[in-house]
mmCIF file of C-alpha atoms in Angstrom:
data_model
loop_
_atom_site.group_PDB
_atom_site.id
_atom_site.type_symbol
_atom_site.label_atom_id
_atom_site.label_comp_id
_atom_site.label_asym_id
_atom_site.label_seq_id
_atom_site.Cartn_x
_atom_site.Cartn_y
_atom_site.Cartn_z
ATOM 1 C CA MET A 270 -0.765 -12.422 13.609
ATOM 2 C CA THR A 271 -4.250 -13.680 14.288
ATOM 3 C CA ARG A 272 -7.249 -11.166 14.865
ATOM 4 C CA GLU A 273 -7.912 -13.319 18.033
ATOM 5 C CA GLN A 274 -5.719 -11.142 19.877
ATOM 6 C CA PHE A 275 -8.173 -8.308 19.567
ATOM 7 C CA ARG A 276 -11.279 -10.429 20.639
ATOM 8 C CA PRO A 277 -12.996 -8.562 23.707
ATOM 9 C CA ASP A 278 -13.034 -10.869 26.853
ATOM 10 C CA ASP A 279 -16.856 -10.553 26.884
ATOM 11 C CA HIS A 280 -17.269 -11.622 23.356
ATOM 12 C CA PRO A 281 -20.143 -14.239 23.575
ATOM 13 C CA ASN A 282 -19.892 -16.194 20.475
ATOM 14 C CA GLU A 283 -17.453 -18.680 19.015
ATOM 15 C CA GLN A 284 -17.078 -17.045 15.701
ATOM 16 C CA PHE A 285 -15.270 -13.670 15.832
ATOM 17 C CA ILE A 286 -15.354 -10.986 13.101
ATOM 18 C CA LEU A 287 -13.134 -8.143 13.923
ATOM 19 C CA SER A 288 -14.682 -4.798 13.651
ATOM 20 C CA THR A 289 -12.839 -1.514 13.201
ATOM 21 C CA VAL A 290 -12.646 1.645 11.188
ATOM 22 C CA VAL A 291 -10.134 2.656 8.435
ATOM 23 C CA GLY A 292 -8.843 5.777 10.200
ATOM 24 C CA SER A 293 -9.754 9.029 8.790
ATOM 25 C CA TYR A 294 -13.091 10.344 10.278
ATOM 26 C CA PRO A 295 -15.007 13.428 9.681
ATOM 27 C CA LYS A 296 -13.635 16.244 11.782
ATOM 28 C CA PRO A 297 -15.960 18.338 14.002
ATOM 29 C CA LYS A 298 -16.457 21.843 12.599
ATOM 30 C CA TRP A 299 -15.047 23.271 15.819
ATOM 31 C CA VAL A 300 -11.578 21.364 14.880
ATOM 32 C CA ASP A 301 -11.430 23.155 11.624
ATOM 33 C CA ARG A 302 -12.198 26.442 13.318
ATOM 34 C CA VAL A 303 -9.338 25.767 15.749
ATOM 35 C CA ARG A 304 -6.941 24.948 13.196
ATOM 36 C CA GLU A 305 -7.714 28.147 11.410
ATOM 37 C CA ARG A 306 -6.952 30.249 14.558
ATOM 38 C CA TYR A 307 -3.827 28.125 15.298
ATOM 39 C CA GLU A 308 -2.472 28.815 11.845
ATOM 40 C CA ASP A 309 -3.283 32.367 12.012
ATOM 41 C CA PRO A 310 -0.100 34.342 13.165
ATOM 42 C CA ASP A 311 -2.165 37.117 14.431
ATOM 43 C CA ASP A 312 -4.263 35.165 16.625
ATOM 44 C CA SER A 313 -3.492 34.443 20.124
ATOM 45 C CA PHE A 314 -4.470 30.723 19.894
ATOM 46 C CA ASP A 315 -0.936 28.939 20.785
ATOM 47 C CA GLU A 316 0.398 25.287 20.375
ATOM 48 C CA GLY A 317 -1.190 24.426 23.955
ATOM 49 C CA ASP A 318 -4.630 25.423 22.929
ATOM 50 C CA TRP A 319 -4.204 23.306 19.766
ATOM 51 C CA ALA A 320 -2.821 20.254 21.638
ATOM 52 C CA GLU A 321 -5.932 20.708 24.069
ATOM 53 C CA ALA A 322 -8.463 20.867 21.238
ATOM 54 C CA THR A 323 -6.931 17.880 19.218
ATOM 55 C CA ASP A 324 -6.791 15.858 22.509
ATOM 56 C CA ASP A 325 -10.556 16.564 23.073
ATOM 57 C CA ALA A 326 -11.355 15.595 19.366
ATOM 58 C CA SER A 327 -9.468 12.415 19.541
ATOM 59 C CA ARG A 328 -11.096 11.461 23.021
ATOM 60 C CA LEU A 329 -14.293 12.293 21.514
ATOM 61 C CA ILE A 330 -13.958 10.027 18.310
ATOM 62 C CA ALA A 331 -12.479 7.108 20.049
ATOM 63 C CA GLY A 332 -15.532 7.163 22.426
ATOM 64 C CA GLU A 333 -17.798 7.307 19.654
ATOM 65 C CA HIS A 334 -16.267 4.301 18.018
ATOM 66 C CA GLU A 335 -16.467 2.455 21.472
ATOM 67 C CA ARG A 336 -20.080 3.270 21.908
ATOM 68 C CA ALA A 337 -20.740 2.005 18.338
ATOM 69 C CA GLY A 338 -19.268 -1.285 19.582
ATOM 70 C CA LEU A 339 -15.988 -1.444 17.447
ATOM 71 C CA ASP A 340 -13.420 -4.055 18.819
ATOM 72 C CA VAL A 341 -10.496 -1.947 17.689
ATOM 73 C CA VAL A 342 -10.770 2.102 17.599
ATOM 74 C CA VAL A 343 -8.726 4.961 16.224
ATOM 75 C CA ASP A 344 -8.663 8.594 16.904
ATOM 76 C CA GLY A 345 -10.003 9.576 13.521
ATOM 77 C CA GLU A 346 -6.692 11.102 12.719
ATOM 78 C CA MET A 347 -7.920 14.386 14.417
ATOM 79 C CA ARG A 348 -4.189 15.704 14.479
ATOM 80 C CA ARG A 349 -3.659 15.164 10.815
ATOM 81 C CA ASN A 350 -4.538 17.562 8.006
ATOM 82 C CA GLU A 351 -3.742 15.422 4.948
ATOM 83 C CA MET A 352 -2.349 11.886 4.427
ATOM 84 C CA VAL A 353 0.766 12.903 2.618
ATOM 85 C CA GLU A 354 1.372 16.491 3.834
ATOM 86 C CA TYR A 355 1.230 15.424 7.527
ATOM 87 C CA PHE A 356 4.215 12.896 6.978
ATOM 88 C CA ALA A 357 6.142 15.008 4.639
ATOM 89 C CA GLU A 358 6.286 17.818 7.140
ATOM 90 C CA ARG A 359 7.931 15.337 9.529
ATOM 91 C CA ILE A 360 10.385 13.580 7.126
ATOM 92 C CA GLU A 361 13.681 15.295 6.342
ATOM 93 C CA GLY A 362 14.083 15.628 2.540
ATOM 94 C CA TYR A 363 10.842 17.096 1.763
ATOM 95 C CA GLU A 364 9.779 20.577 1.298
ATOM 96 C CA PHE A 365 6.747 22.564 0.146
ATOM 97 C CA ASN A 366 6.321 24.972 -2.595
ATOM 98 C CA GLY A 367 2.576 25.775 -2.588
ATOM 99 C CA PRO A 368 -0.542 23.921 -3.508
ATOM 100 C CA VAL A 369 -1.516 22.180 -6.573
ATOM 101 C CA LYS A 370 -5.163 21.724 -7.914
ATOM 102 C CA VAL A 371 -6.419 18.179 -7.577
ATOM 103 C CA TRP A 372 -10.121 18.162 -8.505
ATOM 104 C CA GLY A 373 -12.974 20.498 -8.470
ATOM 105 C CA HIS A 374 -11.958 23.217 -6.099
ATOM 106 C CA ASN A 375 -9.717 21.128 -3.884
ATOM 107 C CA TYR A 376 -6.135 21.830 -3.595
ATOM 108 C CA PHE A 377 -3.337 19.693 -2.281
ATOM 109 C CA ASP A 378 0.147 21.161 -0.895
ATOM 110 C CA LYS A 379 2.054 18.673 -2.938
ATOM 111 C CA PRO A 380 5.507 18.438 -1.411
ATOM 112 C CA SER A 381 8.870 17.764 -3.179
ATOM 113 C CA VAL A 382 11.880 15.385 -2.308
ATOM 114 C CA VAL A 383 14.816 17.460 -2.876
ATOM 115 C CA ARG A 384 17.436 15.348 -0.940
ATOM 116 C CA ASP A 385 17.563 11.958 0.549
ATOM 117 C CA VAL A 386 14.824 11.449 3.119
ATOM 118 C CA GLU A 387 15.711 10.824 6.927
ATOM 119 C CA TYR A 388 14.090 9.886 10.097
ATOM 120 C CA ASP A 389 14.245 12.325 12.633
ATOM 121 C CA ASP A 390 11.674 12.329 15.445
ATOM 122 C CA SER A 391 8.750 10.106 15.802
ATOM 123 C CA TRP A 392 5.635 11.057 13.895
ATOM 124 C CA LEU A 393 2.973 9.181 15.585
ATOM 125 C CA VAL A 394 4.050 7.781 19.130
ATOM 126 C CA GLU A 395 2.453 10.753 21.129
ATOM 127 C CA GLU A 396 -0.768 10.381 18.905
ATOM 128 C CA PHE A 397 -0.998 6.654 19.702
ATOM 129 C CA ALA A 398 0.006 6.892 23.377
ATOM 130 C CA PHE A 399 -2.866 9.546 24.094
ATOM 131 C CA THR A 400 -5.432 7.337 22.362
ATOM 132 C CA ASP A 401 -4.363 4.305 23.880
ATOM 133 C CA GLU A 402 -4.637 5.944 27.337
ATOM 134 C CA VAL A 403 -8.053 7.311 26.908
ATOM 135 C CA ALA A 404 -9.490 4.421 25.020
ATOM 136 C CA ALA A 405 -10.890 1.205 26.664
ATOM 137 C CA ARG A 406 -10.434 -0.689 23.513
ATOM 138 C CA PRO A 407 -7.390 -1.691 21.354
ATOM 139 C CA VAL A 408 -6.080 1.124 19.040
ATOM 140 C CA LYS A 409 -5.057 0.606 15.564
ATOM 141 C CA VAL A 410 -2.502 3.204 14.086
ATOM 142 C CA PRO A 411 -2.968 4.169 10.404
ATOM 143 C CA ILE A 412 0.268 5.211 8.516
ATOM 144 C CA THR A 413 0.446 6.491 4.899
ATOM 145 C CA GLY A 414 2.472 3.913 3.023
ATOM 146 C CA PRO A 415 5.931 4.646 1.381
ATOM 147 C CA TYR A 416 4.742 4.008 -2.141
ATOM 148 C CA THR A 417 2.069 6.635 -1.715
ATOM 149 C CA LEU A 418 4.491 9.055 0.003
ATOM 150 C CA ALA A 419 6.786 8.617 -3.040
ATOM 151 C CA SER A 420 4.080 8.831 -5.722
ATOM 152 C CA TRP A 421 2.203 11.759 -4.529
ATOM 153 C CA CYS A 422 5.312 14.029 -4.631
ATOM 154 C CA PHE A 423 7.541 15.874 -6.772
ATOM 155 C CA ASN A 424 10.780 13.524 -6.864
ATOM 156 C CA GLU A 425 13.732 15.992 -7.540
ATOM 157 C CA SER A 426 16.439 13.917 -5.822
ATOM 158 C CA TYR A 427 16.112 10.029 -6.535
ATOM 159 C CA ASP A 428 16.753 8.370 -9.788
ATOM 160 C CA ASP A 429 13.128 6.896 -9.579
ATOM 161 C CA ASP A 430 10.289 6.588 -7.550
ATOM 162 C CA ARG A 431 11.108 3.145 -6.751
ATOM 163 C CA ALA A 432 14.324 3.990 -4.823
ATOM 164 C CA LEU A 433 12.640 6.577 -2.905
ATOM 165 C CA ALA A 434 9.788 4.403 -1.895
ATOM 166 C CA LEU A 435 12.230 1.790 -0.537
ATOM 167 C CA ASP A 436 14.138 4.338 1.456
ATOM 168 C CA LEU A 437 10.826 5.814 2.785
ATOM 169 C CA ALA A 438 9.930 2.136 3.571
ATOM 170 C CA ASP A 439 12.952 1.984 6.011
ATOM 171 C CA LEU A 440 11.858 5.160 7.782
ATOM 172 C CA VAL A 441 8.226 3.584 8.119
ATOM 173 C CA ASN A 442 9.887 0.525 9.511
ATOM 174 C CA GLU A 443 11.740 2.730 12.113
ATOM 175 C CA GLU A 444 8.545 4.532 13.113
ATOM 176 C CA ILE A 445 6.549 1.261 13.526
ATOM 177 C CA GLY A 446 9.294 0.073 15.833
ATOM 178 C CA LYS A 447 8.844 2.957 18.041
ATOM 179 C CA LEU A 448 5.178 2.503 18.061
ATOM 180 C CA VAL A 449 5.510 -1.145 19.029
ATOM 181 C CA GLU A 450 7.753 -0.185 21.850
ATOM 182 C CA ALA A 451 5.031 2.336 23.065
ATOM 183 C CA GLY A 452 2.446 -0.600 22.932
ATOM 184 C CA ALA A 453 0.987 -0.675 19.509
ATOM 185 C CA ARG A 454 0.094 -3.994 18.002
ATOM 186 C CA TYR A 455 -2.208 -3.045 15.165
ATOM 187 C CA ILE A 456 -0.771 -1.091 12.243
ATOM 188 C CA GLN A 457 -2.521 -0.198 8.978
ATOM 189 C CA ILE A 458 -0.548 0.811 5.852
ATOM 190 C CA ASP A 459 -2.481 3.149 3.575
ATOM 191 C CA GLU A 460 -1.415 2.815 -0.081
ATOM 192 C CA PRO A 461 -4.162 4.602 -2.141
ATOM 193 C CA ALA A 462 -1.666 5.108 -4.871
ATOM 194 C CA LEU A 463 -1.539 1.596 -5.830
ATOM 195 C CA ALA A 464 -5.218 1.826 -6.863
ATOM 196 C CA THR A 465 -4.219 4.190 -9.715
ATOM 197 C CA THR A 466 -0.985 2.462 -10.616
ATOM 198 C CA PRO A 467 -1.439 -1.460 -10.106
ATOM 199 C CA ASP A 468 1.299 -2.453 -12.309
ATOM 200 C CA ASP A 469 3.549 -0.983 -9.360
ATOM 201 C CA HIS A 470 2.408 -3.902 -7.018
ATOM 202 C CA ALA A 471 5.862 -5.398 -6.994
ATOM 203 C CA ILE A 472 7.242 -2.172 -5.611
ATOM 204 C CA VAL A 473 4.643 -2.019 -2.799
ATOM 205 C CA GLY A 474 5.458 -5.800 -1.967
ATOM 206 C CA ASP A 475 9.277 -4.821 -1.669
ATOM 207 C CA CYS A 476 8.337 -1.883 0.415
ATOM 208 C CA LEU A 477 6.291 -4.027 2.691
ATOM 209 C CA ASP A 478 9.237 -6.481 3.055
ATOM 210 C CA ARG A 479 11.245 -3.518 4.586
ATOM 211 C CA ILE A 480 8.446 -2.321 6.552
ATOM 212 C CA VAL A 481 7.771 -5.642 8.741
ATOM 213 C CA ALA A 482 11.486 -6.413 8.889
ATOM 214 C CA GLY A 483 12.381 -7.239 12.548
ATOM 215 C CA LEU A 484 8.813 -6.717 13.782
ATOM 216 C CA PRO A 485 7.388 -9.020 16.678
ATOM 217 C CA GLU A 486 5.123 -11.613 15.439
ATOM 218 C CA ASP A 487 2.230 -10.434 17.603
ATOM 219 C CA VAL A 488 2.009 -7.102 15.566
ATOM 220 C CA ARG A 489 -0.949 -7.154 13.002
ATOM 221 C CA ILE A 490 -0.038 -5.583 9.808
ATOM 222 C CA GLY A 491 -3.000 -4.445 7.447
ATOM 223 C CA LEU A 492 -2.804 -3.145 3.869
ATOM 224 C CA HIS A 493 -5.581 -0.555 2.833
ATOM 225 C CA VAL A 494 -6.000 0.252 -0.812
ATOM 226 C CA CYS A 495 -9.119 2.306 -1.560
ATOM 227 C CA TYR A 496 -10.940 1.963 -4.938
ATOM 228 C CA GLY A 497 -9.505 0.882 -8.132
ATOM 229 C CA ASP A 498 -9.795 -2.506 -9.744
ATOM 230 C CA TYR A 499 -8.662 -4.927 -7.214
ATOM 231 C CA SER A 500 -8.220 -7.735 -10.193
ATOM 232 C CA ARG A 501 -5.302 -5.681 -11.360
ATOM 233 C CA ILE A 502 -3.395 -6.585 -8.169
ATOM 234 C CA TYR A 503 -4.850 -10.050 -7.317
ATOM 235 C CA PRO A 504 -3.569 -12.689 -6.622
ATOM 236 C CA GLU A 505 -0.268 -10.667 -6.421
ATOM 237 C CA ILE A 506 -1.122 -9.432 -2.949
ATOM 238 C CA LEU A 507 -1.040 -12.882 -1.582
ATOM 239 C CA ASP A 508 2.574 -12.856 -1.655
ATOM 240 C CA PHE A 509 2.692 -9.545 0.446
ATOM 241 C CA PRO A 510 3.857 -10.070 4.115
ATOM 242 C CA ILE A 511 0.511 -8.773 5.635
ATOM 243 C CA ASP A 512 -2.109 -10.074 7.893
ATOM 244 C CA GLU A 513 -4.967 -8.516 6.168
ATOM 245 C CA PHE A 514 -6.102 -6.672 3.076
ATOM 246 C CA ASP A 515 -8.590 -3.837 3.563
ATOM 247 C CA VAL A 516 -10.899 -2.981 0.495
ATOM 248 C CA GLU A 517 -13.469 -0.449 -0.242
ATOM 249 C CA LEU A 518 -16.793 -2.033 -1.308
ATOM 250 C CA ALA A 519 -19.828 -0.080 0.034
ATOM 251 C CA ASN A 520 -19.244 2.677 -2.795
ATOM 252 C CA GLY A 521 -19.263 -0.112 -5.540
ATOM 253 C CA ASP A 522 -22.143 -2.085 -4.325
ATOM 254 C CA TYR A 523 -19.955 -4.929 -3.278
ATOM 255 C CA GLU A 524 -19.207 -5.981 -6.840
ATOM 256 C CA GLN A 525 -15.498 -6.654 -6.504
ATOM 257 C CA LEU A 526 -16.173 -9.493 -3.929
ATOM 258 C CA ASP A 527 -15.828 -12.103 -6.550
ATOM 259 C CA VAL A 528 -12.339 -10.835 -7.490
ATOM 260 C CA PHE A 529 -11.092 -12.738 -4.430
ATOM 261 C CA LYS A 530 -12.776 -16.187 -5.169
ATOM 262 C CA GLU A 531 -10.042 -17.620 -7.502
ATOM 263 C CA PRO A 532 -7.516 -18.454 -6.285
ATOM 264 C CA GLU A 533 -8.564 -18.837 -2.688
ATOM 265 C CA PHE A 534 -7.942 -15.762 -0.543
ATOM 266 C CA ASP A 535 -5.731 -16.974 2.374
ATOM 267 C CA LEU A 536 -5.411 -13.713 4.311
ATOM 268 C CA ASP A 537 -7.999 -11.764 6.315
ATOM 269 C CA LEU A 538 -10.100 -9.787 4.151
ATOM 270 C CA ALA A 539 -11.300 -6.598 5.640
ATOM 271 C CA LEU A 540 -14.573 -5.446 4.178
ATOM 272 C CA GLY A 541 -15.305 -1.721 3.817
ATOM 273 C CA VAL A 542 -19.016 -1.492 4.581
ATOM 274 C CA THR A 543 -19.786 2.065 5.041
ATOM 275 C CA ASP A 544 -19.748 4.680 2.273
ATOM 276 C CA ALA A 545 -17.331 7.335 3.062
ATOM 277 C CA HIS A 546 -19.329 9.665 0.698
ATOM 278 C CA VAL A 547 -22.415 9.434 3.082
ATOM 279 C CA ALA A 548 -22.470 11.322 6.141
ATOM 280 C CA GLU A 549 -24.795 9.045 8.047
ATOM 281 C CA VAL A 550 -24.242 5.538 9.167
#
């Protein structure tokens, strides 16, 4: 679908460059403190307190994006802990067996798939509904893609990661269907794993075919791949059933823009212009 659907009514110019944010946003320090208390079994901080705190944080971040003048906002993923863990905790078939070291002193609670994955309750509808209610601008919903959910886990059930990713794509499609029923019209699929294994672009394309199946035409689908050598997946991504491709450019001094010159890029190209490693904008 066209980005014109998200043009503000008071936009004065003929040309419209849609502005938004990828999704994840630095959490206020008090949110981390609240999470520690909520996860402490000896603390009196309960689920209601946690919900109130994350509501406050989501309202704060969406408002900050609006004050910055963004056309489409997000809640900064204030309710999420990590992009794979959050979804694995909500998908039947995953289990956790402890953290693994990823880099430096950082650890990731890498899940295992121990049986066929299944969809149970919605993952994001309540999150979207709250932000949509408090925000004056349209709201985008970022979702970790099936290829990354499959690649960044221990696969102990499926014959290969492709089969797992395709099953996960069906679940993502089901979740997006519920989001659309709730009013969402802008979905971002995050596939950072593609940056490290670009030869699997065909798997990602097959997953996207399943993700968009049956969705209304007025639902905008973006694919976000952060970092990596985009020449390894271009022009193949032109065959993906997406409306926009989101790229990280600020950290690499925009050197990869030339990748998309030949052949001509005929999707919307979303340019990442804020370095996520810098705390100030």
